[in-house]
Coordinates of N, CA, C and O in Angstrom, one line a residue:
M1 N 49.2 -60.3 -146.3 CA 49.5 -59.3 -145.3 C 49.5 -58.1 -146.1 O 49.9 -57.8 -147.1
P2 N 48.8 -56.8 -145.3 CA 48.6 -55.5 -146.2 C 50.0 -54.8 -146.2 O 51.0 -55.1 -145.5
D3 N 50.0 -54.0 -147.4 CA 51.1 -53.1 -147.5 C 51.3 -52.0 -146.5 O 50.5 -51.2 -146.6
Q4 N 52.1 -52.0 -145.5 CA 52.5 -51.1 -144.5 C 53.1 -49.9 -145.0 O 53.0 -48.9 -144.2
S5 N 53.5 -49.9 -146.1 CA 54.2 -48.7 -146.7 C 53.1 -47.4 -147.2 O 53.5 -46.6 -147.3
Q6 N 52.0 -48.1 -147.4 CA 51.1 -47.1 -148.0 C 50.1 -46.5 -146.9 O 49.6 -47.3 -145.9
P7 N 49.7 -45.3 -146.9 CA 48.7 -44.9 -146.0 C 47.5 -45.6 -145.9 O 47.0 -46.0 -147.0
H8 N 46.9 -45.6 -144.7 CA 45.6 -46.3 -144.6 C 44.4 -45.7 -145.6 O 43.8 -46.4 -146.1
R9 N 44.3 -44.4 -145.7 CA 43.3 -43.7 -146.4 C 44.1 -42.4 -147.0 O 44.7 -41.5 -146.3
A10 N 43.9 -42.4 -148.4 CA 44.8 -41.2 -148.9 C 43.8 -40.2 -149.3 O 42.8 -40.5 -149.8
A11 N 44.2 -38.8 -149.3 CA 43.3 -37.7 -149.5 C 43.7 -37.5 -151.0 O 44.6 -36.9 -151.4
A12 N 42.7 -37.9 -151.9 CA 42.7 -37.4 -153.4 C 44.2 -37.8 -153.8 O 44.9 -36.9 -154.2
P13 N 44.4 -39.1 -153.9 CA 45.6 -39.6 -154.4 C 46.1 -39.1 -155.7 O 45.1 -39.0 -156.6
G14 N 47.3 -38.6 -156.0 CA 47.7 -38.1 -157.1 C 47.2 -36.6 -157.6 O 47.5 -36.1 -158.6
V15 N 46.5 -36.0 -156.7 CA 46.0 -34.6 -156.8 C 46.9 -33.6 -156.2 O 47.4 -33.7 -155.0
A16 N 47.2 -32.6 -156.9 CA 48.1 -31.5 -156.4 C 47.3 -30.8 -155.1 O 46.2 -30.6 -155.2
A17 N 48.2 -30.5 -154.1 CA 47.7 -29.8 -152.8 C 46.7 -28.6 -153.3 O 46.0 -28.1 -152.5
S18 N 47.1 -27.9 -154.4 CA 46.3 -26.7 -154.8 C 45.0 -27.1 -155.5 O 44.2 -26.1 -155.6
D19 N 44.8 -28.2 -155.7 CA 43.6 -28.6 -156.5 C 42.3 -28.7 -155.5 O 42.4 -29.0 -154.4
P20 N 41.2 -28.0 -155.8 CA 40.0 -28.0 -154.9 C 39.6 -29.3 -154.3 O 39.2 -29.5 -153.3
R21 N 39.7 -30.5 -155.1 CA 39.6 -31.8 -154.7 C 40.5 -32.1 -153.5 O 40.0 -32.9 -152.7
F22 N 41.7 -31.7 -153.6 CA 42.5 -32.0 -152.4 C 41.9 -31.3 -151.1 O 42.2 -31.9 -150.1
V23 N 41.8 -29.9 -151.3 CA 41.4 -29.1 -150.3 C 40.0 -29.9 -149.7 O 39.8 -29.8 -148.5
D24 N 39.1 -30.3 -150.5 CA 37.9 -30.7 -150.0 C 38.1 -32.1 -149.1 O 37.6 -32.5 -148.1
A25 N 39.0 -33.0 -149.6 CA 39.5 -34.1 -149.1 C 40.2 -33.8 -147.6 O 39.9 -34.4 -146.6
Y26 N 41.1 -32.8 -147.6 CA 41.7 -32.5 -146.5 C 40.7 -32.0 -145.4 O 40.7 -32.4 -144.3
R27 N 39.9 -31.2 -146.0 CA 38.7 -30.7 -144.9 C 37.8 -31.8 -144.4 O 37.7 -31.7 -143.3
S28 N 37.6 -32.6 -145.2 CA 36.8 -34.0 -144.8 C 37.6 -34.7 -143.8 O 37.1 -35.1 -142.6
L29 N 38.7 -34.9 -144.2 CA 39.6 -35.9 -143.0 C 40.0 -35.0 -141.8 O 40.2 -35.5 -140.6
S30 N 40.0 -33.7 -141.8 CA 40.3 -33.0 -140.7 C 39.2 -32.8 -139.8 O 39.4 -32.5 -138.4
E31 N 38.2 -33.3 -140.1 CA 36.9 -33.3 -139.2 C 37.0 -34.4 -138.2 O 36.3 -34.3 -137.2
D32 N 38.0 -35.3 -138.6 CA 38.2 -36.5 -137.6 C 39.1 -36.0 -136.4 O 39.4 -36.8 -135.6
I33 N 39.4 -34.6 -136.3 CA 40.3 -34.4 -135.2 C 39.4 -33.8 -134.3 O 38.7 -32.8 -134.6
A34 N 39.3 -34.5 -133.1 CA 38.5 -33.9 -132.1 C 39.1 -33.0 -131.4 O 40.3 -32.8 -131.2
A35 N 38.4 -31.8 -131.1 CA 38.8 -30.6 -130.5 C 37.9 -29.8 -129.5 O 36.6 -30.0 -129.7
G36 N 38.5 -29.4 -128.4 CA 37.8 -28.8 -127.4 C 37.3 -27.6 -127.8 O 38.0 -26.8 -128.5
L37 N 36.0 -27.3 -127.4 CA 35.5 -25.9 -127.9 C 35.7 -24.8 -126.9 O 35.7 -25.0 -125.6
A38 N 36.0 -23.6 -127.4 CA 36.1 -22.5 -126.4 C 35.4 -21.2 -127.0 O 35.2 -21.2 -128.2
V39 N 35.4 -20.1 -126.3 CA 34.9 -18.9 -126.9 C 36.1 -18.0 -126.7 O 36.6 -17.8 -125.5
L40 N 36.4 -17.2 -127.7 CA 37.3 -16.1 -127.7 C 36.4 -14.8 -127.5 O 35.5 -14.6 -128.4
S41 N 36.7 -13.9 -126.7 CA 36.1 -12.7 -126.7 C 37.1 -11.6 -126.3 O 38.3 -11.6 -126.0
C42 N 36.6 -10.2 -126.6 CA 37.4 -9.1 -126.6 C 36.3 -8.0 -126.4 O 35.2 -8.2 -126.5
L43 N 36.9 -6.9 -126.2 CA 36.0 -5.6 -126.2 C 36.4 -4.9 -127.4 O 37.5 -4.6 -127.7
R44 N 35.4 -4.3 -128.0 CA 35.5 -3.3 -129.2 C 34.7 -2.2 -128.9 O 33.5 -2.4 -128.8
S45 N 35.2 -1.0 -128.7 CA 34.3 0.3 -128.4 C 33.6 -0.1 -127.2 O 32.4 0.3 -127.0
G46 N 34.1 -0.7 -126.2 CA 33.5 -1.1 -124.9 C 32.4 -2.1 -124.8 O 31.8 -2.5 -123.8
R47 N 32.2 -2.8 -126.1 CA 31.2 -3.8 -126.2 C 31.8 -5.0 -126.4 O 32.9 -5.3 -127.2
G48 N 31.3 -6.2 -125.8 CA 31.9 -7.6 -125.9 C 31.6 -8.1 -127.3 O 30.6 -8.0 -127.9
Q49 N 32.5 -8.7 -127.8 CA 32.6 -9.4 -129.1 C 33.1 -11.0 -128.7 O 34.0 -11.2 -127.9
A50 N 32.6 -11.7 -129.4 CA 32.9 -13.2 -129.1 C 32.6 -14.1 -130.2 O 31.8 -14.0 -131.0
I51 N 33.3 -15.3 -130.4 CA 33.2 -16.2 -131.5 C 33.5 -17.7 -130.8 O 34.4 -17.7 -129.9
T52 N 33.0 -18.7 -131.3 CA 33.3 -20.0 -130.7 C 34.5 -20.4 -131.6 O 34.6 -20.1 -132.8
I53 N 35.4 -21.1 -130.9 CA 36.7 -21.5 -131.7 C 37.0 -23.0 -131.3 O 36.7 -23.4 -130.3
D54 N 37.8 -23.6 -132.1 CA 38.4 -25.0 -131.9 C 39.8 -25.1 -132.1 O 40.4 -26.1 -132.1
S55 N 40.4 -24.1 -132.5 CA 41.8 -24.1 -132.9 C 42.6 -23.3 -131.9 O 42.6 -21.9 -132.1
Y56 N 42.9 -23.8 -130.8 CA 43.6 -23.0 -129.7 C 44.7 -24.0 -129.1 O 44.5 -25.3 -129.2
L57 N 46.0 -23.5 -128.5 CA 46.6 -24.2 -127.7 C 47.5 -23.5 -126.7 O 47.7 -22.5 -126.8
D58 N 47.8 -24.5 -125.8 CA 48.7 -24.0 -124.7 C 50.2 -24.0 -125.4 O 50.6 -25.2 -125.8
V59 N 50.8 -22.9 -125.5 CA 52.3 -22.9 -126.2 C 53.3 -23.1 -125.2 O 54.2 -23.9 -125.5
S60 N 53.2 -22.4 -124.1 CA 54.4 -22.6 -123.1 C 53.7 -22.3 -121.6 O 52.8 -21.5 -121.3
W61 N 54.6 -23.0 -120.6 CA 54.2 -22.6 -119.2 C 55.1 -21.6 -118.7 O 54.7 -21.0 -117.7
D62 N 56.1 -21.3 -119.4 CA 57.1 -20.4 -118.7 C 57.7 -19.5 -119.9 O 58.6 -19.7 -120.5
P63 N 57.1 -18.2 -120.1 CA 55.9 -17.6 -119.4 C 54.7 -18.2 -119.9 O 54.4 -18.7 -121.1
P64 N 53.6 -18.5 -119.2 CA 52.3 -19.0 -119.7 C 51.8 -18.3 -121.0 O 51.8 -17.0 -120.9
T65 N 51.9 -19.0 -122.0 CA 51.5 -18.3 -123.3 C 50.3 -19.4 -124.0 O 50.6 -20.6 -124.0
M66 N 49.5 -18.7 -124.8 CA 48.7 -19.6 -125.6 C 48.5 -19.0 -127.1 O 48.9 -17.7 -127.2
A67 N 48.0 -19.7 -127.8 CA 47.8 -19.0 -129.4 C 46.3 -19.6 -130.0 O 45.9 -20.6 -129.3
V68 N 45.7 -18.9 -130.6 CA 44.4 -19.1 -131.0 C 44.5 -18.7 -132.6 O 45.2 -17.9 -133.2
S69 N 43.8 -19.7 -133.3 CA 43.7 -19.3 -134.8 C 42.3 -18.8 -135.3 O 41.4 -19.3 -135.0
I70 N 42.4 -17.6 -135.9 CA 41.2 -16.9 -136.3 C 41.3 -16.6 -137.7 O 42.3 -16.3 -138.3
Y71 N 40.2 -16.8 -138.4 CA 40.1 -16.4 -139.7 C 40.5 -15.0 -140.1 O 39.7 -14.1 -139.5
G72 N 41.3 -14.6 -140.8 CA 41.8 -13.3 -141.0 C 40.8 -12.4 -141.5 O 40.9 -11.2 -141.4
G73 N 39.7 -12.8 -142.3 CA 38.5 -11.8 -142.7 C 37.5 -11.9 -141.9 O 36.2 -11.3 -142.3
S74 N 37.4 -12.3 -140.8 CA 36.5 -12.3 -140.0 C 36.2 -11.1 -139.0 O 37.1 -10.2 -138.9
R75 N 35.0 -10.7 -138.4 CA 34.8 -9.5 -137.8 C 35.5 -9.7 -136.5 O 35.9 -8.6 -136.0
M76 N 35.9 -11.0 -135.9 CA 36.6 -11.1 -134.7 C 37.9 -10.6 -135.0 O 38.7 -10.0 -134.0
M77 N 38.6 -11.1 -136.0 CA 40.0 -10.6 -136.3 C 40.0 -9.0 -136.4 O 41.0 -8.5 -136.0
E78 N 39.0 -8.5 -137.1 CA 39.0 -7.0 -137.3 C 39.0 -6.6 -135.8 O 39.7 -5.6 -135.6
S79 N 38.1 -7.1 -135.0 CA 38.2 -6.5 -133.6 C 39.3 -6.8 -133.0 O 39.8 -5.7 -132.0
L80 N 40.1 -7.7 -133.1 CA 41.3 -8.1 -132.4 C 42.3 -7.1 -133.0 O 43.5 -6.9 -132.1
E81 N 42.3 -6.4 -134.1 CA 43.3 -5.6 -134.4 C 43.2 -4.2 -133.6 O 44.2 -3.5 -133.7
F82 N 42.1 -4.0 -133.0 CA 41.8 -2.8 -132.2 C 42.0 -2.9 -130.8 O 41.9 -2.0 -130.0
T83 N 42.5 -4.0 -130.2 CA 42.7 -4.3 -129.0 C 44.1 -4.9 -128.5 O 44.8 -5.6 -129.4
D84 N 44.7 -4.9 -127.5 CA 45.8 -5.6 -127.1 C 45.4 -6.9 -126.0 O 46.5 -7.4 -125.5
S85 N 44.2 -7.1 -125.8 CA 43.9 -8.2 -125.1 C 42.6 -9.0 -125.5 O 41.8 -8.5 -126.2
C86 N 42.5 -10.3 -125.1 CA 41.4 -11.0 -125.2 C 41.3 -12.0 -124.2 O 42.2 -12.3 -123.4
A87 N 40.1 -12.8 -124.2 CA 40.0 -13.9 -123.1 C 39.5 -15.1 -123.8 O 38.8 -15.0 -124.8
L88 N 39.9 -16.3 -123.3 CA 39.5 -17.5 -123.9 C 38.8 -18.3 -122.7 O 39.1 -18.5 -121.6
S89 N 37.5 -18.6 -123.1 CA 36.7 -19.4 -122.1 C 36.6 -20.9 -122.6 O 35.9 -21.1 -123.8
I90 N 37.1 -21.9 -121.9 CA 36.8 -23.2 -122.3 C 35.4 -23.7 -122.0 O 35.2 -23.7 -120.8
L91 N 34.8 -24.3 -122.9 CA 33.4 -24.6 -122.6 C 33.3 -25.9 -122.0 O 33.9 -26.9 -122.3
N92 N 32.2 -26.2 -121.0 CA 31.8 -27.3 -120.7 C 30.8 -28.2 -121.4 O 30.0 -27.5 -122.3
Q93 N 30.5 -29.3 -121.2 CA 29.5 -30.1 -122.0 C 28.2 -29.5 -122.1 O 27.3 -29.8 -122.8
E94 N 27.7 -28.6 -121.2 CA 26.4 -28.3 -121.0 C 26.3 -26.8 -121.9 O 25.3 -26.3 -121.8
Q95 N 27.3 -26.4 -122.4 CA 27.3 -25.2 -123.0 C 27.2 -25.2 -124.7 O 27.7 -24.4 -125.3
K96 N 26.7 -26.3 -125.2 CA 26.3 -26.5 -126.6 C 25.7 -25.1 -127.2 O 26.2 -24.8 -128.5
G97 N 24.7 -25.0 -126.7 CA 23.8 -23.8 -127.1 C 24.9 -22.5 -127.3 O 24.6 -21.8 -128.3
V98 N 25.8 -22.3 -126.4 CA 26.5 -20.9 -126.6 C 27.4 -21.2 -127.6 O 27.6 -20.3 -128.5
A99 N 27.9 -22.4 -127.6 CA 28.9 -22.8 -128.8 C 28.2 -22.7 -130.2 O 28.8 -21.9 -131.2
Q100 N 26.9 -23.1 -130.4 CA 26.3 -22.9 -131.6 C 26.0 -21.6 -131.9 O 26.1 -21.1 -133.0
W101 N 25.4 -20.8 -131.0 CA 25.1 -19.4 -131.2 C 26.3 -18.5 -131.6 O 26.3 -17.8 -132.6
L102 N 27.3 -18.5 -130.8 CA 28.5 -17.7 -131.2 C 29.5 -18.3 -132.5 O 30.3 -17.8 -133.0
G103 N 29.0 -19.6 -132.8 CA 29.7 -20.2 -133.9 C 28.8 -19.8 -135.4 O 29.4 -20.2 -136.4
E104 N 27.6 -19.3 -135.2 CA 26.9 -19.1 -136.5 C 27.6 -17.9 -137.4 O 28.1 -17.0 -136.7
P105 N 27.7 -18.2 -138.6 CA 28.3 -16.9 -139.2 C 27.4 -15.9 -139.3 O 26.2 -15.9 -139.1
G106 N 27.9 -14.5 -139.4 CA 27.1 -13.4 -139.9 C 26.5 -12.8 -138.6 O 25.6 -12.2 -138.4
Q107 N 27.1 -13.1 -137.3 CA 26.7 -12.6 -136.1 C 26.9 -11.0 -136.1 O 27.6 -10.4 -136.7
P108 N 26.0 -10.3 -135.3 CA 26.1 -8.8 -135.4 C 27.4 -8.6 -134.6 O 28.0 -9.2 -133.8
L109 N 27.7 -7.4 -135.0 CA 28.9 -6.8 -134.6 C 28.8 -6.3 -133.0 O 29.6 -6.4 -132.3
Y110 N 27.5 -5.9 -132.7 CA 27.3 -5.4 -131.3 C 26.1 -6.1 -130.9 O 25.2 -6.4 -131.5
G111 N 26.1 -6.6 -129.6 CA 25.2 -7.4 -128.9 C 25.1 -8.8 -128.9 O 24.2 -9.5 -128.6
V112 N 26.2 -9.5 -129.5 CA 26.2 -10.8 -129.8 C 26.3 -11.6 -128.5 O 25.7 -12.9 -128.1
L113 N 26.8 -11.0 -127.3 CA 26.7 -11.6 -126.0 C 25.5 -11.1 -125.2 O 25.4 -11.5 -123.9
D114 N 24.5 -10.3 -125.7 CA 23.4 -9.9 -125.0 C 22.7 -11.2 -124.1 O 21.9 -10.9 -123.4
T115 N 22.5 -12.2 -125.0 CA 21.8 -13.5 -124.5 C 22.5 -14.4 -124.0 O 21.9 -15.5 -123.5
V116 N 23.7 -14.3 -123.7 CA 24.9 -15.2 -123.2 C 25.2 -14.7 -121.6 O 25.6 -13.7 -121.6
S117 N 25.3 -15.5 -120.8 CA 25.5 -15.4 -119.4 C 26.9 -15.2 -119.4 O 27.7 -16.2 -119.7
T118 N 27.5 -14.0 -118.9 CA 29.1 -13.8 -118.8 C 29.4 -13.3 -117.5 O 28.3 -12.8 -116.7
I119 N 30.5 -13.5 -117.3 CA 31.2 -12.8 -115.8 C 32.4 -11.9 -116.5 O 32.6 -12.2 -117.7
T120 N 32.8 -11.2 -115.7 CA 33.9 -10.3 -116.1 C 35.2 -10.8 -115.5 O 35.3 -11.0 -114.3
S121 N 36.2 -10.9 -116.4 CA 37.4 -11.5 -116.0 C 38.3 -10.5 -115.2 O 37.9 -9.3 -115.2
P122 N 39.5 -10.9 -114.5 CA 40.2 -9.8 -113.9 C 41.0 -8.7 -114.8 O 40.9 -7.6 -114.4
A123 N 40.8 -8.9 -116.2 CA 41.2 -7.9 -117.2 C 40.1 -7.1 -117.6 O 40.2 -6.4 -118.5
G124 N 38.9 -7.4 -116.9 CA 37.7 -6.6 -117.5 C 37.0 -7.1 -118.7 O 36.4 -6.3 -119.4
L125 N 37.5 -8.4 -119.1 CA 36.9 -9.0 -120.3 C 35.7 -9.8 -120.1 O 35.5 -10.5 -119.1
P126 N 34.7 -10.1 -121.0 CA 33.6 -11.0 -120.9 C 34.2 -12.4 -121.0 O 34.9 -12.8 -121.9
V127 N 33.8 -13.1 -120.0 CA 34.1 -14.5 -119.9 C 32.6 -15.5 -119.9 O 31.8 -15.0 -119.2
I128 N 32.5 -16.6 -120.5 CA 31.3 -17.1 -120.5 C 31.1 -17.9 -119.0 O 31.9 -18.6 -118.3
A129 N 30.2 -17.5 -118.4 CA 29.8 -18.1 -117.1 C 29.6 -19.6 -117.0 O 29.2 -20.1 -118.0
G130 N 30.2 -20.1 -116.0 CA 30.2 -21.7 -116.0 C 31.2 -22.3 -116.8 O 31.2 -23.6 -116.9
C131 N 32.0 -21.7 -117.6 CA 33.1 -22.4 -118.4 C 34.0 -23.1 -117.6 O 34.2 -22.9 -116.4
L132 N 34.7 -24.1 -118.2 CA 35.5 -24.9 -117.4 C 36.8 -24.0 -116.8 O 37.3 -24.3 -115.7
A133 N 37.2 -23.2 -117.7 CA 38.3 -22.3 -117.2 C 38.5 -21.2 -118.1 O 37.9 -21.4 -119.2
F134 N 39.1 -20.1 -117.7 CA 39.2 -18.9 -118.5 C 40.6 -18.5 -118.4 O 41.3 -18.8 -117.5
F135 N 41.0 -17.8 -119.6 CA 42.4 -17.3 -119.6 C 42.5 -15.9 -120.1 O 41.9 -15.6 -121.3
D136 N 42.9 -15.0 -119.5 CA 43.0 -13.6 -120.0 C 44.3 -13.7 -120.8 O 45.4 -14.0 -120.1
L137 N 44.3 -13.0 -122.0 CA 45.4 -12.9 -122.8 C 45.7 -11.5 -123.2 O 45.1 -10.9 -123.7
R138 N 47.1 -11.3 -123.0 CA 47.7 -10.1 -123.7 C 48.3 -10.3 -124.7 O 49.3 -11.0 -124.9
I139 N 47.9 -9.8 -125.9 CA 48.2 -10.2 -127.3 C 49.8 -9.7 -127.5 O 50.1 -8.5 -127.2
V140 N 50.7 -10.6 -127.6 CA 52.1 -10.2 -127.7 C 52.5 -10.5 -129.4 O 53.6 -10.0 -129.9
D141 N 51.8 -11.1 -130.2 CA 52.2 -11.4 -131.7 C 50.9 -11.9 -132.5 O 50.0 -12.4 -131.9
R142 N 51.0 -11.5 -133.8 CA 50.0 -11.8 -134.8 C 50.6 -12.3 -135.9 O 51.4 -11.7 -136.6
V143 N 50.4 -13.7 -136.2 CA 51.2 -14.4 -137.4 C 50.1 -14.8 -138.4 O 49.3 -15.5 -138.2
E144 N 50.2 -14.2 -139.6 CA 49.4 -14.7 -140.8 C 49.9 -15.9 -141.3 O 51.2 -16.3 -141.5
V145 N 48.9 -16.9 -141.4 CA 49.2 -18.1 -141.9 C 48.0 -18.6 -142.8 O 47.0 -18.8 -142.3
A146 N 48.3 -18.6 -144.2 CA 47.3 -19.0 -145.0 C 46.1 -18.1 -145.0 O 46.2 -16.8 -144.9
T147 N 45.0 -18.5 -144.6 CA 43.7 -17.8 -144.6 C 43.5 -17.2 -143.2 O 42.6 -16.5 -142.9
H148 N 44.3 -17.7 -142.2 CA 44.1 -17.4 -140.8 C 45.1 -16.6 -140.2 O 46.3 -16.4 -140.8
V149 N 44.9 -16.2 -139.0 CA 46.1 -15.5 -138.1 C 46.0 -16.0 -136.8 O 45.1 -16.3 -136.1
L150 N 47.4 -16.5 -136.5 CA 47.6 -17.0 -135.2 C 47.9 -15.9 -134.1 O 48.7 -15.1 -134.4
V151 N 47.0 -15.8 -133.2 CA 46.9 -14.6 -132.3 C 47.9 -15.1 -131.1 O 47.1 -16.2 -130.3
V152 N 48.9 -14.8 -130.7 CA 49.6 -15.3 -129.6 C 49.6 -14.4 -128.3 O 49.5 -13.3 -128.5
G153 N 49.1 -15.0 -127.1 CA 48.8 -14.1 -126.1 C 49.4 -14.7 -124.8 O 49.5 -15.9 -124.6
E154 N 50.2 -13.8 -124.1 CA 50.7 -14.2 -122.7 C 49.6 -14.1 -121.6 O 48.9 -13.3 -121.8
V155 N 49.4 -15.2 -120.8 CA 48.4 -15.4 -120.0 C 48.6 -14.3 -118.8 O 49.7 -14.4 -118.2
T156 N 47.7 -13.4 -118.6 CA 47.8 -12.5 -117.4 C 47.0 -13.0 -116.3 O 47.4 -12.3 -115.2
A157 N 46.0 -13.7 -116.5 CA 45.1 -14.2 -115.4 C 44.4 -15.4 -116.0 O 44.2 -15.7 -117.1
C158 N 44.1 -16.4 -114.9 CA 43.3 -17.5 -115.3 C 42.6 -18.1 -114.2 O 42.9 -17.7 -113.0
G159 N 41.6 -18.7 -114.3 CA 40.8 -19.3 -113.2 C 39.7 -20.3 -113.8 O 39.6 -20.4 -115.1
S160 N 38.8 -20.5 -112.9 CA 37.4 -21.0 -113.3 C 36.3 -20.6 -112.0 O 36.7 -20.3 -111.2
E161 N 35.2 -20.7 -112.7 CA 34.1 -20.2 -111.8 C 33.5 -21.5 -111.3 O 33.5 -22.7 -111.8
T162 N 33.0 -21.4 -109.9 CA 32.5 -22.5 -109.1 C 31.2 -22.9 -110.1 O 30.4 -22.2 -110.5
F163 N 31.1 -24.2 -110.3 CA 30.1 -24.8 -111.1 C 29.8 -26.2 -110.3 O 30.5 -27.1 -110.5
D164 N 28.4 -26.2 -109.9 CA 28.1 -27.4 -109.1 C 27.2 -28.6 -109.7 O 26.7 -29.2 -109.1
S165 N 27.0 -28.5 -111.2 CA 26.1 -29.4 -111.8 C 26.8 -30.7 -111.8 O 27.7 -30.9 -112.3
P166 N 26.1 -31.7 -111.0 CA 26.8 -33.0 -111.0 C 26.9 -33.8 -112.4 O 27.6 -34.7 -112.5
D167 N 25.9 -33.4 -113.2 CA 25.9 -34.1 -114.7 C 27.0 -33.7 -115.6 O 27.4 -34.3 -116.4
S168 N 27.7 -32.7 -115.1 CA 28.9 -32.3 -116.0 C 30.0 -32.6 -115.3 O 31.3 -32.0 -115.8
R169 N 30.2 -33.5 -114.5 CA 31.6 -33.9 -113.7 C 31.8 -35.4 -113.9 O 30.9 -36.2 -114.0
T170 N 33.0 -35.8 -114.0 CA 33.4 -37.2 -114.1 C 33.4 -37.9 -112.6 O 33.2 -37.1 -111.7
D171 N 33.6 -39.1 -112.5 CA 33.8 -39.8 -111.2 C 34.8 -39.2 -110.4 O 34.5 -39.2 -109.1
S172 N 35.8 -38.6 -111.0 CA 36.7 -38.0 -110.1 C 36.6 -36.6 -109.8 O 37.3 -35.9 -109.0
G173 N 35.4 -36.0 -110.1 CA 34.9 -34.9 -109.8 C 35.2 -33.6 -110.7 O 34.9 -32.5 -110.6
R174 N 36.1 -34.0 -112.0 CA 36.2 -33.0 -112.9 C 35.3 -32.7 -113.6 O 34.5 -33.8 -114.1
R175 N 35.1 -31.6 -114.3 CA 34.0 -31.3 -115.2 C 34.6 -31.7 -116.5 O 35.6 -32.0 -116.9
M176 N 33.6 -32.0 -117.5 CA 33.7 -32.5 -118.7 C 33.7 -31.5 -119.7 O 32.7 -30.5 -119.6
P177 N 34.5 -31.5 -120.8 CA 34.6 -30.4 -121.7 C 33.7 -30.6 -122.9 O 33.1 -31.7 -123.0
L178 N 33.2 -29.6 -123.7 CA 32.5 -29.7 -124.9 C 33.6 -30.1 -125.9 O 34.5 -29.2 -126.3
V179 N 33.2 -31.1 -126.7 CA 34.0 -31.4 -127.9 C 33.4 -31.4 -129.2 O 32.3 -31.8 -129.2
R180 N 34.2 -30.8 -130.2 CA 33.7 -31.0 -131.7 C 34.2 -32.0 -132.4 O 35.5 -32.2 -132.3
W181 N 33.5 -32.9 -133.1 CA 34.2 -34.0 -133.7 C 32.9 -34.4 -134.8 O 31.9 -34.5 -134.6
A182 N 33.8 -34.3 -136.2 CA 32.8 -34.8 -137.4 C 31.6 -34.0 -137.3 O 30.6 -34.4 -137.5
E183 N 31.7 -32.7 -137.1 CA 30.7 -31.7 -137.3 C 29.5 -31.9 -136.2 O 28.5 -31.5 -136.3
Q184 N 29.9 -32.5 -135.2 CA 29.0 -32.9 -134.1 C 29.7 -32.4 -132.8 O 30.8 -32.2 -132.5
Y185 N 28.8 -32.0 -131.8 CA 29.3 -31.7 -130.4 C 29.0 -32.8 -129.4 O 28.0 -33.6 -129.5
G186 N 29.9 -32.9 -128.5 CA 29.5 -33.9 -127.4 C 30.6 -33.9 -126.4 O 31.2 -32.7 -126.2
T187 N 30.9 -35.1 -125.6 CA 32.0 -35.0 -124.7 C 32.4 -36.4 -124.7 O 32.2 -37.2 -125.6
F188 N 33.2 -37.1 -123.5 CA 33.7 -38.2 -123.7 C 33.5 -38.8 -122.3 O 33.0 -38.2 -121.3
T189 N 33.6 -40.0 -122.2 CA 33.4 -40.8 -120.9 C 34.8 -41.3 -120.3 O 35.7 -41.3 -121.1
S190 N 34.8 -41.5 -119.0 CA 36.1 -41.9 -118.3 C 36.5 -43.4 -118.9 O 35.6 -44.2 -119.3
R191 N 37.7 -43.7 -118.7 CA 38.3 -44.9 -119.3 C 37.3 -46.2 -118.6 O 37.4 -47.2 -119.3
G192 N 37.0 -46.1 -117.4 CA 36.4 -47.2 -116.9 C 34.8 -47.4 -117.4 O 34.1 -48.2 -117.0
A193 N 34.3 -46.5 -118.2 CA 33.0 -46.4 -118.4 C 32.7 -47.5 -119.6 O 33.5 -47.8 -120.4

C-alpha cells in the first residue's frame, strides 16, 4: 500500500522556495491549473489598451466585486495607474486568436485593439465583441503581491452580447469558455459527452 503521508508529486524536494529550481518546478506544476481566459481593457489617453489574462476572480456578490492579477512591470499596469476603471471580457471558445494576439509580449502601447472587434461597455470602455460576459470595474484598490498587482474593482455594469454561433454552445444552450491549460487553449465538453 502506498504511503499516503507523502505528496503524490513533490516540486524540487529539499530545495528552498527561493531557489530557481523550486520556482521552475512551481511554474511547471502551476500550468496544470486550468483557467478561463479573459481580456482586461482600459482607456489611456482616450485609446484602448488590452491584455489577455487568466488570473481573475469573482470576490464578492454584495457588493459585486472582482479582482485581477497584473504583472507590476507591464504596460497594462502602467495604464491602470492612470485610470479608475477597467473592463473584463470573458472569452468564448472561438476567440483563441484574440487571446493569442493580446497575450503576446511587447504589444504596441497604442493601436493594440485596432484589429480586434470590440463594442463599447456602459462605462465607455472597449469590450471584446462576442465575449461570454463583460464586467465594468471601478478600481477600488491595488495590492502589490510579489511581482504582480491585484487590482480590485467594484462591478458597475455587466452583461453579454447576443451571440448565435451554434458551435460555441453546449446542449443546454450555454456558450463555452476559452480555457488555458498546460500552455494550450481549448474548452471542455458536457458531462454527458
